[in-house]
Short mmCIF file of C-alpha atoms and ligand atoms in Angstrom, two decimals:
data_model
loop_
_atom_site.label_atom_id
_atom_site.label_comp_id
_atom_site.label_asym_id
_atom_site.label_seq_id
_atom_site.Cartn_x
_atom_site.Cartn_y
_atom_site.Cartn_z
CA MET A 1 64.73 0.32 -129.03
CA ARG A 2 65.63 3.12 -126.48
CA ILE A 3 62.24 5.29 -125.80
CA VAL A 4 61.59 8.21 -123.85
CA VAL A 5 58.04 8.62 -122.10
CA ALA A 6 57.65 12.20 -120.70
CA GLY A 7 54.61 11.73 -118.81
CA ALA A 8 55.36 8.86 -117.91
CA ALA A 9 53.81 8.86 -114.26
CA GLY A 10 50.27 9.87 -115.73
CA PHE A 11 47.35 7.83 -115.97
CA ILE A 12 47.88 6.65 -120.54
CA GLY A 13 51.86 7.60 -119.59
CA SER A 14 52.09 4.65 -117.46
CA HIS A 15 50.23 2.27 -119.57
CA LEU A 16 52.17 3.13 -122.38
CA VAL A 17 55.51 2.77 -120.21
CA GLU A 18 54.04 -1.31 -119.41
CA ARG A 19 53.34 -1.75 -122.87
CA LEU A 20 56.66 -0.27 -124.43
CA LEU A 21 58.27 -2.83 -121.46
CA GLY A 22 56.54 -5.82 -122.06
CA GLU A 23 57.74 -5.64 -126.11
CA GLY A 24 61.36 -5.45 -124.92
CA HIS A 25 61.91 -1.93 -124.88
CA THR A 26 63.65 0.53 -122.85
CA VAL A 27 62.04 3.14 -121.89
CA VAL A 28 63.35 6.16 -120.29
CA GLY A 29 60.69 8.14 -117.74
CA LEU A 30 59.83 11.81 -116.85
CA ASP A 31 57.74 13.00 -114.97
CA ASN A 32 57.72 15.86 -112.48
CA PHE A 33 54.28 14.78 -110.65
CA ALA A 34 52.38 18.24 -111.62
CA SER A 35 49.19 15.46 -112.32
CA GLY A 36 50.86 11.93 -112.52
CA SER A 37 52.17 9.88 -109.47
CA ARG A 38 54.92 7.76 -107.69
CA VAL A 39 52.59 4.43 -107.18
CA ASN A 40 51.47 4.61 -111.03
CA LEU A 41 54.91 3.40 -111.83
CA ALA A 42 55.12 0.97 -108.90
CA MET A 43 55.34 -2.19 -112.05
CA PRO A 44 58.20 -0.12 -114.65
CA ALA A 45 59.62 0.49 -111.14
CA ARG A 46 60.69 -3.36 -110.68
CA HIS A 47 61.88 -3.14 -114.18
CA PRO A 48 65.58 -3.34 -115.32
CA ALA A 49 64.63 -2.28 -118.89
CA PHE A 50 63.17 1.36 -117.45
CA THR A 51 64.89 4.67 -116.24
CA PHE A 52 62.66 7.47 -114.19
CA ILE A 53 63.67 10.40 -114.71
CA GLU A 54 61.82 13.31 -112.22
CA HIS A 55 61.81 16.36 -114.72
CA ASP A 56 59.96 19.55 -115.46
CA ILE A 57 60.04 19.10 -119.51
CA THR A 58 59.25 22.41 -118.58
CA ARG A 59 63.51 23.46 -117.82
CA PRO A 60 66.32 22.18 -120.06
CA LEU A 61 66.17 18.72 -120.31
CA PRO A 62 69.04 16.69 -118.42
CA PRO A 63 71.01 14.47 -121.34
CA LEU A 64 68.71 11.55 -122.09
CA GLY A 65 71.61 9.05 -124.97
CA PRO A 66 70.66 8.43 -127.21
CA CYS A 67 67.12 7.48 -128.34
CA GLU A 68 65.17 6.74 -131.10
CA ARG A 69 61.11 7.73 -129.65
CA VAL A 70 60.24 10.51 -127.64
CA TYR A 71 56.49 10.18 -126.61
CA ASN A 72 55.00 13.45 -125.08
CA LEU A 73 52.81 12.77 -122.93
CA ALA A 74 53.29 15.12 -120.46
CA CYS A 75 50.57 17.61 -119.54
CA PRO A 76 47.73 18.25 -116.88
CA ALA A 77 44.17 16.72 -118.90
CA SER A 78 41.27 17.23 -116.44
CA PRO A 79 39.45 20.14 -116.36
CA ALA A 80 39.63 20.30 -113.04
CA ASP A 81 43.10 21.74 -113.43
CA PHE A 82 42.97 23.94 -115.81
CA GLY A 83 41.57 26.23 -113.74
CA PRO A 84 43.44 26.42 -110.80
CA ARG A 85 47.17 25.37 -113.16
CA PRO A 86 46.46 27.29 -116.26
CA LEU A 87 50.02 28.92 -117.14
CA GLU A 88 51.47 25.82 -115.81
CA ILE A 89 49.74 23.85 -118.81
CA LEU A 90 50.53 26.47 -120.87
CA ALA A 91 54.09 26.83 -120.32
CA VAL A 92 53.80 22.04 -120.87
CA CYS A 93 52.12 22.40 -124.36
CA SER A 94 54.54 25.51 -125.80
CA GLN A 95 58.13 25.40 -124.13
CA GLY A 96 57.58 22.32 -123.12
CA VAL A 97 57.23 20.42 -126.07
CA TRP A 98 59.98 22.70 -127.60
CA ASN A 99 62.97 21.82 -125.58
CA LEU A 100 61.26 17.72 -126.37
CA ALA A 101 61.14 18.51 -130.10
CA GLU A 102 64.64 20.10 -129.32
CA ALA A 103 66.26 16.62 -127.89
CA ALA A 104 64.26 14.42 -130.31
CA ARG A 105 65.98 16.67 -133.34
CA ALA A 106 69.35 16.28 -131.54
CA ALA A 107 69.44 12.49 -130.86
CA GLY A 108 67.27 12.04 -134.49
CA ALA A 109 64.26 10.59 -133.01
CA ARG A 110 60.79 10.99 -133.80
CA LEU A 111 58.70 12.58 -131.68
CA LEU A 112 54.76 11.54 -130.90
CA GLN A 113 52.74 14.40 -129.37
CA ALA A 114 49.53 13.15 -127.51
CA SER A 115 47.05 16.44 -129.06
CA THR A 116 43.37 16.07 -128.31
CA SER A 117 39.93 16.70 -128.90
CA GLU A 118 39.43 19.97 -127.46
CA ILE A 119 41.23 21.29 -130.21
CA TYR A 120 38.28 20.76 -131.94
CA GLY A 121 36.59 23.15 -129.21
CA ASP A 122 32.93 22.90 -128.47
CA PRO A 123 32.14 21.44 -132.92
CA LEU A 124 29.66 22.54 -134.92
CA GLU A 125 30.72 19.75 -137.07
CA HIS A 126 29.61 16.08 -135.75
CA PRO A 127 31.22 13.13 -135.79
CA GLN A 128 34.90 15.16 -135.29
CA ARG A 129 37.41 14.35 -138.32
CA GLU A 130 40.84 15.54 -138.28
CA THR A 131 39.94 17.49 -140.90
CA TYR A 132 37.21 19.72 -139.35
CA TRP A 133 39.69 23.23 -137.99
CA GLY A 134 37.28 23.79 -134.70
CA HIS A 135 35.94 25.98 -132.77
CA VAL A 136 37.31 26.72 -129.53
CA ASN A 137 36.36 30.22 -126.99
CA PRO A 138 40.88 31.49 -127.39
CA ILE A 139 39.72 33.26 -123.61
CA GLY A 140 37.23 30.95 -121.62
CA PRO A 141 38.45 28.74 -118.51
CA ARG A 142 39.09 25.34 -121.04
CA SER A 143 41.47 28.11 -123.22
CA CYS A 144 44.81 27.31 -121.38
CA TYR A 145 45.25 23.32 -122.64
CA ASP A 146 42.49 23.71 -125.99
CA GLU A 147 44.53 27.00 -127.15
CA GLY A 148 48.03 25.30 -125.57
CA LYS A 149 47.55 21.76 -127.82
CA ARG A 150 46.84 23.64 -130.16
CA PHE A 151 49.50 25.64 -130.05
CA ALA A 152 51.91 22.35 -129.28
CA GLU A 153 50.67 20.89 -132.70
CA ALA A 154 51.76 24.14 -134.85
CA LEU A 155 55.10 24.37 -133.09
CA LEU A 156 55.46 19.80 -134.55
CA THR A 157 54.40 21.03 -137.95
CA ALA A 158 56.97 24.15 -137.88
CA CYS A 159 59.58 21.61 -136.67
CA ALA A 160 58.99 19.42 -139.22
CA ARG A 161 58.58 21.98 -141.90
CA GLN A 162 61.64 23.38 -140.88
CA HIS A 163 63.79 21.26 -139.57
CA GLY A 164 62.37 17.48 -141.20
CA LEU A 165 62.08 16.85 -137.22
CA ALA A 166 59.60 13.16 -137.57
CA VAL A 167 56.66 14.27 -135.87
CA ARG A 168 53.29 11.96 -134.89
CA ILE A 169 50.18 13.79 -134.06
CA ALA A 170 47.10 11.64 -131.85
CA ARG A 171 44.27 13.26 -131.37
CA ILE A 172 42.82 11.73 -128.32
CA PHE A 173 38.72 11.69 -127.16
CA ASN A 174 37.71 10.46 -123.77
CA THR A 175 40.22 7.78 -122.66
CA TYR A 176 39.79 6.05 -119.50
CA GLY A 177 40.30 2.98 -116.71
CA PRO A 178 42.63 2.22 -114.18
CA GLN A 179 44.61 3.92 -112.97
CA MET A 180 43.20 7.05 -113.39
CA ARG A 181 43.08 9.21 -109.67
CA ALA A 182 40.04 9.15 -107.57
CA ASP A 183 39.80 12.57 -107.34
CA ASP A 184 40.84 14.04 -111.02
CA GLY A 185 37.59 15.78 -111.33
CA ARG A 186 36.54 13.60 -114.68
CA MET A 187 33.04 11.97 -114.93
CA LEU A 188 34.08 8.66 -114.40
CA PRO A 189 36.19 8.05 -111.72
CA THR A 190 33.99 10.71 -110.16
CA PHE A 191 30.37 9.14 -110.77
CA ILE A 192 32.87 5.59 -110.03
CA THR A 193 33.99 6.85 -107.01
CA GLN A 194 30.62 8.49 -105.78
CA ALA A 195 28.76 5.21 -106.53
CA LEU A 196 31.39 2.75 -104.29
CA ARG A 197 30.74 5.53 -101.83
CA GLY A 198 27.20 6.24 -101.91
CA ALA A 199 26.92 9.99 -103.04
CA PRO A 200 24.89 11.60 -105.29
CA LEU A 201 26.61 11.51 -108.57
CA THR A 202 27.12 15.24 -109.88
CA VAL A 203 25.53 15.19 -113.08
CA HIS A 204 26.57 18.21 -115.07
CA GLY A 205 23.80 20.61 -116.87
CA ASP A 206 20.95 18.10 -117.55
CA GLY A 207 23.53 15.40 -118.64
CA SER A 208 22.10 15.65 -122.55
CA GLN A 209 25.88 16.15 -123.62
CA THR A 210 28.14 13.68 -125.22
CA ARG A 211 31.45 11.93 -124.61
CA SER A 212 33.18 8.76 -126.50
CA PHE A 213 35.31 7.08 -124.39
CA CYS A 214 37.75 5.07 -125.34
CA TYR A 215 39.29 2.03 -122.51
CA VAL A 216 42.94 2.79 -122.30
CA SER A 217 44.51 -0.14 -123.31
CA ASP A 218 42.67 0.14 -127.02
CA LEU A 219 44.35 3.96 -126.51
CA VAL A 220 47.10 2.51 -125.62
CA ASP A 221 47.98 0.65 -128.70
CA GLY A 222 46.61 3.14 -131.54
CA LEU A 223 49.36 5.74 -129.81
CA VAL A 224 51.67 3.06 -130.56
CA ARG A 225 50.50 2.06 -133.79
CA LEU A 226 50.89 5.49 -134.97
CA MET A 227 54.26 6.42 -133.77
CA GLU A 228 55.45 3.32 -135.88
CA SER A 229 53.54 4.26 -139.01
CA ASP A 230 54.37 6.77 -141.78
CA VAL A 231 50.96 8.57 -140.62
CA THR A 232 52.61 12.58 -140.93
CA GLU A 233 49.00 13.89 -140.44
CA PRO A 234 46.95 14.24 -137.66
CA VAL A 235 44.89 11.18 -136.15
CA ASN A 236 41.96 10.65 -134.02
CA LEU A 237 41.88 8.21 -131.70
CA GLY A 238 39.04 7.42 -129.97
CA ASN A 239 35.69 5.17 -129.37
CA PRO A 240 33.15 6.47 -131.72
CA ALA A 241 30.29 4.71 -129.07
CA GLU A 242 29.13 8.17 -128.14
CA ILE A 243 26.68 8.36 -124.64
CA THR A 244 25.08 10.77 -123.20
CA ILE A 245 26.18 11.95 -119.13
CA LEU A 246 23.18 10.81 -117.61
CA ALA A 247 23.10 7.46 -119.63
CA ALA A 248 26.78 7.48 -118.27
CA ALA A 249 25.61 8.08 -115.02
CA ARG A 250 22.70 5.08 -115.33
CA GLU A 251 25.11 2.48 -116.77
CA VAL A 252 27.80 3.92 -113.73
CA LEU A 253 24.78 2.54 -111.01
CA GLU A 254 23.79 -0.23 -112.95
CA LEU A 255 27.66 -2.03 -113.28
CA THR A 256 28.66 -0.47 -109.46
CA GLY A 257 25.58 -1.61 -108.02
CA SER A 258 24.95 1.24 -105.82
CA ARG A 259 21.67 3.01 -104.58
CA SER A 260 23.10 6.31 -105.16
CA GLU A 261 20.66 8.99 -106.28
CA ILE A 262 21.35 11.00 -109.28
CA ARG A 263 21.88 14.32 -108.73
CA PHE A 264 22.22 17.46 -111.31
CA VAL A 265 24.13 20.34 -110.29
CA ALA A 266 25.66 23.39 -112.49
CA ARG A 267 26.93 22.62 -115.91
CA PRO A 268 30.50 24.45 -116.28
CA ALA A 269 31.22 27.12 -118.82
CA ASP A 270 32.12 26.27 -122.30
CA ASP A 271 31.90 22.00 -121.69
CA PRO A 272 31.53 21.07 -125.11
CA ARG A 273 28.01 19.85 -125.62
CA ILE A 274 28.54 16.47 -127.89
CA ARG A 275 31.62 14.47 -128.83
CA CYS A 276 32.35 11.54 -130.76
CA PRO A 277 35.41 11.03 -133.05
CA ASP A 278 35.50 9.93 -136.42
CA ILE A 279 38.34 6.91 -136.78
CA SER A 280 38.12 6.90 -140.67
CA ARG A 281 41.62 7.59 -140.91
CA ALA A 282 42.75 4.99 -137.72
CA ARG A 283 41.36 2.59 -139.15
CA THR A 284 42.70 2.75 -143.03
CA ARG A 285 45.58 3.86 -142.38
CA LEU A 286 46.49 2.32 -138.96
CA GLY A 287 44.60 -0.88 -139.80
CA TRP A 288 43.05 0.11 -135.07
CA GLU A 289 39.71 0.20 -134.26
CA PRO A 290 38.98 0.01 -130.39
CA ARG A 291 38.26 -3.00 -128.96
CA ILE A 292 36.40 -2.82 -125.88
CA GLU A 293 33.47 -2.49 -125.18
CA ARG A 294 31.95 0.26 -122.53
CA ARG A 295 30.23 -1.35 -120.48
CA ASP A 296 33.09 -4.56 -120.42
CA GLY A 297 35.97 -1.92 -119.84
CA PHE A 298 33.55 0.30 -117.46
CA ALA A 299 33.63 -2.80 -115.75
CA ARG A 300 37.04 -3.58 -115.21
CA THR A 301 37.76 0.09 -114.43
CA ILE A 302 35.03 -0.29 -111.29
CA ALA A 303 36.33 -4.11 -110.43
CA TRP A 304 40.07 -1.36 -110.24
CA PHE A 305 38.56 1.25 -107.42
CA ARG A 306 36.64 -1.01 -105.66
CA ASP A 307 40.78 -2.90 -105.35
CA HIS A 308 42.06 0.51 -104.85
CA ARG A 309 40.22 2.26 -102.47
N1 UDP B 1 30.63 15.92 -115.85
C1 UDP B 1 29.60 15.41 -114.85
N2 UDP B 1 29.76 15.10 -113.63
C2 UDP B 1 31.13 14.66 -112.78
C3 UDP B 1 32.72 15.64 -113.52
C4 UDP B 1 31.74 15.88 -115.47
O1 UDP B 1 28.69 15.22 -115.31
O2 UDP B 1 31.76 15.24 -111.75
C5 UDP B 1 30.64 16.15 -117.45
C6 UDP B 1 31.27 16.97 -118.12
O3 UDP B 1 30.15 18.48 -117.65
C7 UDP B 1 31.42 16.60 -118.71
C8 UDP B 1 31.54 15.29 -119.65
O4 UDP B 1 30.95 14.64 -117.94
O5 UDP B 1 30.18 16.92 -119.55
C9 UDP B 1 32.69 14.91 -119.53
O6 UDP B 1 34.44 15.42 -118.19
P1 UDP B 1 35.12 15.25 -118.14
O7 UDP B 1 35.68 15.72 -117.43
O8 UDP B 1 35.00 13.61 -117.95
O9 UDP B 1 36.47 15.38 -119.26
P2 UDP B 1 35.69 16.36 -120.41
O10 UDP B 1 35.31 15.50 -122.06
O11 UDP B 1 35.10 17.61 -120.30
O12 UDP B 1 37.27 17.01 -120.72
#
């Protein structure tokens, strides 16, 4: 198949491109390097079936040619990006998705949108099922991303209803692995970088908030299965093994052998207190579940960060 991947230079996008090329597909990657990196495209760039177009999807799209699938992973996704670039995030989640939806419609392609656990906000239901409507602050520091992604789900649902566009919606929970940016502000790259430097690990608040971490190859497998399925409802993709942030910090210290101390610092506003996916739908409808245990995945990620310092 000929497949378009928007956000091809990003963390998840670049892993997805490698997987699709490995399966023998022709891939057209789009990215404006807002948060992605050329380094992530080093392997695809050498592949004869890969074409790259540097482009911001909020602008009118260049001709993409015939294609059967469009994956949209284009969006800055770290809470560290939400403060400095909220308008860019809202634009990419609205006009950007709109442009991709029109391109997919013109090509007769199926579109998969990378949505997020953030649409559940600071959840009052635990674990989170796809039927939960969420608890989101529409004017908070994270609202550009949370509401942007909610708008994108609404937009694509409308495109499906009004134009018959074939849409798939993946609600992605915390994902990690090689090729994360060391400075992207998220928990794991921050803790690993701090541990390897011998600097204090900055745990927000008392560290009792929880997250559930999915290794990137598992996540990419879920994306491909969802795209090729007949499931048109949103699907949670994440690893349901939940851990507190303090326990995750201790695990990083143990796995790196670092003697760094743990330093408790102020917790950002609206930081969700708990997060864990209910993945029953992915299990039953896609035959998918994560395979990589967190300790194994953390160790692989630490090894990659050691090699890429
Ligand atoms: N966090 C932390 N220290 C850091 C970075 C993050 O304690 O240096 C916490 C953050 O407050 C949140 C959790 O780790 O509770 C996960 O944060 P991340 O930015 O990775 O992603 P989020 O799940 O908030 O989108």
